[in-house]
Coordinates of C-alpha atoms and ligand atoms in Angstrom, one line a residue:
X28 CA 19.1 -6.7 13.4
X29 CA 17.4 -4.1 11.1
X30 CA 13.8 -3.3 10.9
X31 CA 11.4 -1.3 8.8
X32 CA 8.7 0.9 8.5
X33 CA 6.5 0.0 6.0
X34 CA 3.3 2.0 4.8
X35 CA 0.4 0.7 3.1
X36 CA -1.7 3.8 1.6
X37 CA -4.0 3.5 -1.1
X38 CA -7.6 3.8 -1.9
X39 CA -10.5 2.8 0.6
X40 CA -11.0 -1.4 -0.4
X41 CA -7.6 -1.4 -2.0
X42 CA -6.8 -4.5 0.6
X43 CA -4.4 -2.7 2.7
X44 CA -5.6 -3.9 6.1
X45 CA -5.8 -6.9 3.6
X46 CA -2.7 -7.0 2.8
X47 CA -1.2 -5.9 6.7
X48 CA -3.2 -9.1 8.0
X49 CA -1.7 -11.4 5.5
X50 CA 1.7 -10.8 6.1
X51 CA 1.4 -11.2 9.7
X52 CA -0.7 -14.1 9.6
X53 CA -3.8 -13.2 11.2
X54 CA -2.1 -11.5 13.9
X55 CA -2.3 -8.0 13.0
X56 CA -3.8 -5.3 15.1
X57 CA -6.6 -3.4 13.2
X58 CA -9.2 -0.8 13.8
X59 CA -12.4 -1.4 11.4
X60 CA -15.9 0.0 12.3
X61 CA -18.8 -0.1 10.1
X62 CA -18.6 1.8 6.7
X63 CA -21.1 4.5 6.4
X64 CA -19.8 5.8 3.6
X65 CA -21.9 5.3 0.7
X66 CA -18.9 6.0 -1.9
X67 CA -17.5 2.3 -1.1
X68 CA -19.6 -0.7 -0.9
X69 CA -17.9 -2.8 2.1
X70 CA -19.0 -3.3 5.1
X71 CA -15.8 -2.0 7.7
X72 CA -13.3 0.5 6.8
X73 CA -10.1 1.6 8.9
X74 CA -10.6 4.2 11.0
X75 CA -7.0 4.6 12.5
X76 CA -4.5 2.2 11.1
X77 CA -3.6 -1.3 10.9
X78 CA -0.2 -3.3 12.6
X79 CA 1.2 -6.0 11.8
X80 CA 5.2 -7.2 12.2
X81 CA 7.0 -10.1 10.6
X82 CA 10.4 -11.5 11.5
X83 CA 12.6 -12.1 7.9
X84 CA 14.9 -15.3 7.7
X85 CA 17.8 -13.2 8.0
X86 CA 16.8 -11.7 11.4
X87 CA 15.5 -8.4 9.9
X88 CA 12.0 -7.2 11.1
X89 CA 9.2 -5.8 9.3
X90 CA 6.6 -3.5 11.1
X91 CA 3.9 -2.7 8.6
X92 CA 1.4 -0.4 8.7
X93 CA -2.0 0.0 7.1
X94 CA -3.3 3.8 6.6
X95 CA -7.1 4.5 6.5
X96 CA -8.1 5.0 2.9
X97 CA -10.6 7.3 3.4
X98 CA -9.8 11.7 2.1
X99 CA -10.9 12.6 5.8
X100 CA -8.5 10.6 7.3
X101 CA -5.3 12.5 4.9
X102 CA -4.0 14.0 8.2
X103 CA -3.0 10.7 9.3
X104 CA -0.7 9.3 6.5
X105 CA 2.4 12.1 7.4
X106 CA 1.7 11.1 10.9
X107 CA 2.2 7.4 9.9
X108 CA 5.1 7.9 7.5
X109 CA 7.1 9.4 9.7
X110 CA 9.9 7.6 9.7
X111 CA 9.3 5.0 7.2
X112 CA 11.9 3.1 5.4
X113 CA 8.9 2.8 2.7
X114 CA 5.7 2.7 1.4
X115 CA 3.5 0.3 -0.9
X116 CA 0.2 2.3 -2.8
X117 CA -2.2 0.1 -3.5
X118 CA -4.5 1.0 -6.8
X119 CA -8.1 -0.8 -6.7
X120 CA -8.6 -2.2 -10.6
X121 CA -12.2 -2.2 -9.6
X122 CA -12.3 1.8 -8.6
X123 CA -11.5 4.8 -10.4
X124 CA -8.5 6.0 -13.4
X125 CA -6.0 4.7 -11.3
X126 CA -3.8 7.8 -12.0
X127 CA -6.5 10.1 -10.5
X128 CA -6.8 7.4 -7.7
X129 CA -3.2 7.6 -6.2
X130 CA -2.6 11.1 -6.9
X131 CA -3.4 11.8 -2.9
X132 CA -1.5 8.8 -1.9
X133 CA 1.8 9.7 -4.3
X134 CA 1.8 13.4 -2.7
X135 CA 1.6 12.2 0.7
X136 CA 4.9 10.6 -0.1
X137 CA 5.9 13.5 -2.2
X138 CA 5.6 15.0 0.6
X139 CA 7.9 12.9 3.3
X140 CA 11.0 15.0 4.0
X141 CA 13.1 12.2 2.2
X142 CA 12.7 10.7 -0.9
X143 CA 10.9 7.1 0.0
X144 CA 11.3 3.7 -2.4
X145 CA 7.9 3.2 -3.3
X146 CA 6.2 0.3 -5.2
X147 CA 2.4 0.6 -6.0
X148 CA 0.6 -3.0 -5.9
X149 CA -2.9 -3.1 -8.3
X150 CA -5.3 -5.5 -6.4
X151 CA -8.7 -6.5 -7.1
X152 CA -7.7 -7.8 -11.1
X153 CA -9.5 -11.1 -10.9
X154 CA -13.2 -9.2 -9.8
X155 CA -12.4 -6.1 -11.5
X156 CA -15.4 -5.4 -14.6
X157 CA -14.1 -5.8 -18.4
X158 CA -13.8 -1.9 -18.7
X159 CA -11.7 -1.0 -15.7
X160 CA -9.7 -4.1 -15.8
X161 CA -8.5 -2.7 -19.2
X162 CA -8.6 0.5 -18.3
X163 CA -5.8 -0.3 -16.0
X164 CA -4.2 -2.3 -18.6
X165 CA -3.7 0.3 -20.7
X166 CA -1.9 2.6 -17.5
X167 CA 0.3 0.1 -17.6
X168 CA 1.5 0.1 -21.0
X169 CA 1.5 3.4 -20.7
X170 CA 3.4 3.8 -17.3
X171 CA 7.0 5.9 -18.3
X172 CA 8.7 3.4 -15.1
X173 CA 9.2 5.7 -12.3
X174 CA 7.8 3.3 -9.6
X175 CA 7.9 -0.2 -9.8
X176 CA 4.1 -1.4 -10.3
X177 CA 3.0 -5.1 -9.6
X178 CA -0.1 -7.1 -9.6
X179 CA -1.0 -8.3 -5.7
X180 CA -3.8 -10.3 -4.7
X181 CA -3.4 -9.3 -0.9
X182 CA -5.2 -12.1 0.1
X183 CA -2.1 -14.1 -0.9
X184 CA 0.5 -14.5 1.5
X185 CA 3.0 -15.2 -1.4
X186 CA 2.3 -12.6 -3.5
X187 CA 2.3 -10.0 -0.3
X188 CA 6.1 -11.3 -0.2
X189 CA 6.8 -10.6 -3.5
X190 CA 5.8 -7.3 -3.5
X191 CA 8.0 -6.8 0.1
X192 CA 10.6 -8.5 -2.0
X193 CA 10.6 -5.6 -4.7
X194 CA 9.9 -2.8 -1.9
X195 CA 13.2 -4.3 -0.2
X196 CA 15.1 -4.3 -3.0
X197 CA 14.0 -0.4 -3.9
X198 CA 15.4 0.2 -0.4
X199 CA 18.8 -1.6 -0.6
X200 CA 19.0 0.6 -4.2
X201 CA 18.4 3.7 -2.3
X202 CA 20.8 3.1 0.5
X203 CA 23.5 2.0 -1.9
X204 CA 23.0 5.4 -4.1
X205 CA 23.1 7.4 -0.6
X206 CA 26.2 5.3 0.1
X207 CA 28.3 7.0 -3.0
X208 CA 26.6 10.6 -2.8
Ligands
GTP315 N1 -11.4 -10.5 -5.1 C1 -10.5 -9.8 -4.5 N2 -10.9 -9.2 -3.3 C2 -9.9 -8.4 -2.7 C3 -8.7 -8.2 -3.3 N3 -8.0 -7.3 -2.4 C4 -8.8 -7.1 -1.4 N4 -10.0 -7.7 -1.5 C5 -11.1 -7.7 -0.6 O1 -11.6 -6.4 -0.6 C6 -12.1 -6.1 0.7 C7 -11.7 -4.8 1.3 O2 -10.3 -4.9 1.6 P1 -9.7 -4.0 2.8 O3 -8.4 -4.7 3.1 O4 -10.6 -3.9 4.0 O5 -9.5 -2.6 2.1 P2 -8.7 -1.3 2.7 O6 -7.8 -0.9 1.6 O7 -8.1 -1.6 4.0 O8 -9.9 -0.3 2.9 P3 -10.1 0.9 3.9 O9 -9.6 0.5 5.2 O10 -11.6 1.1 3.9 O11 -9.4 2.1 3.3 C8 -11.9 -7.3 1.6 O12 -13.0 -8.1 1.7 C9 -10.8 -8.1 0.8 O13 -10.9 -9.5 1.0 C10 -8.3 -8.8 -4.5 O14 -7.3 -8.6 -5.1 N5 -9.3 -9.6 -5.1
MG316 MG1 -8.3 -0.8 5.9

């Protein structure tokens, strides 16, 4: 049996605890407390991470893990990528350029001391205003496909597994090229 370390990092209301919660089925472990900061409009935010596992068909485990999305909290994400297999960045269509938005995120993994598959998920299409939903539009037509980008409504178990699906697949690559180096 193999498992994997999976990290969810991305912006605060990106839908990583979200996202952690819907692949586990309810069952994750999470640690929200009331949001008091004004830059976001929810009401809870993740102050330490989320957990969540998930057994695979084929025997394989997943153990996820959701980072806090909040700057203060950037001493965290090494501390929860350690030892990851790989990482999903979520990009909030309803927040800021999402290029300036997962430049923190992208150097954490930059920053991992080996290279780690990554796939960045954009949530929040379907409530996202006219201006930023094209906004992100256009970074996708304009994306030179380094990372594999897909669209993830973390509510939705399914499309959580397909974006696992591609993040697996990124990993199997990897392995494979390590395999003939
Ligand atoms: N409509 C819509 N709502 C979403 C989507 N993704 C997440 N949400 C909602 O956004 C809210 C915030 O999501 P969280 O999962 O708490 O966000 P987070 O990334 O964990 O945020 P922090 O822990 O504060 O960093 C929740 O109420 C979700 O239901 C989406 O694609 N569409
Ligand atoms: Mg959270």
């Amino acid at each position: 049996m193999r498992e994997y370390k999976i990290v969810v990092l991305g912006e605060m209301g990106a839908g990583k605890s979200t996202l952690v919660q819907a692949l586990a089925q309810g069952r994750a472990v999470s640690t929200e407390v009331r949001n008091t900061d004004p830059s976001a409009a929810k009401p809870f935010t993740t102050v330490a991470l989320d957990y969540g596992d998930i057994d695979l068909p084929g025997g394989d485990r997943l153990r996820l893990y959701g980072t806090p999305g909040q700057i203060r909290f950037d001493f965290l994400w090494p501390i929860l990528l350690e030892g990851a297999s790989g990482a999903i960045v979520l990009v909030n269509a309803d927040a800021g350029p999402p290029d300036q938005q997962i430049r923190p995120y992208l150097d954490a993994v930059d920053r991992h001391p080996t290279p780690l598959p990554v796939v960045m998920g954009i949530t929040r299409m379907d409530d996202a205003s006219p201006t930023r939903r094209a906004a992100c539009e256009q970074w996708l037509e304009r994306d030179e496909g380094q990372l594999p980008i897909v669209m993830v409504d973390p509510r939705d178990p399914m499309q959580v597994l397909t974006v696992m699906d591609v993040l697996m697949s990124q990993i199997e690559c990897q392995a494979l090229v390590a395999c003939h180096e």
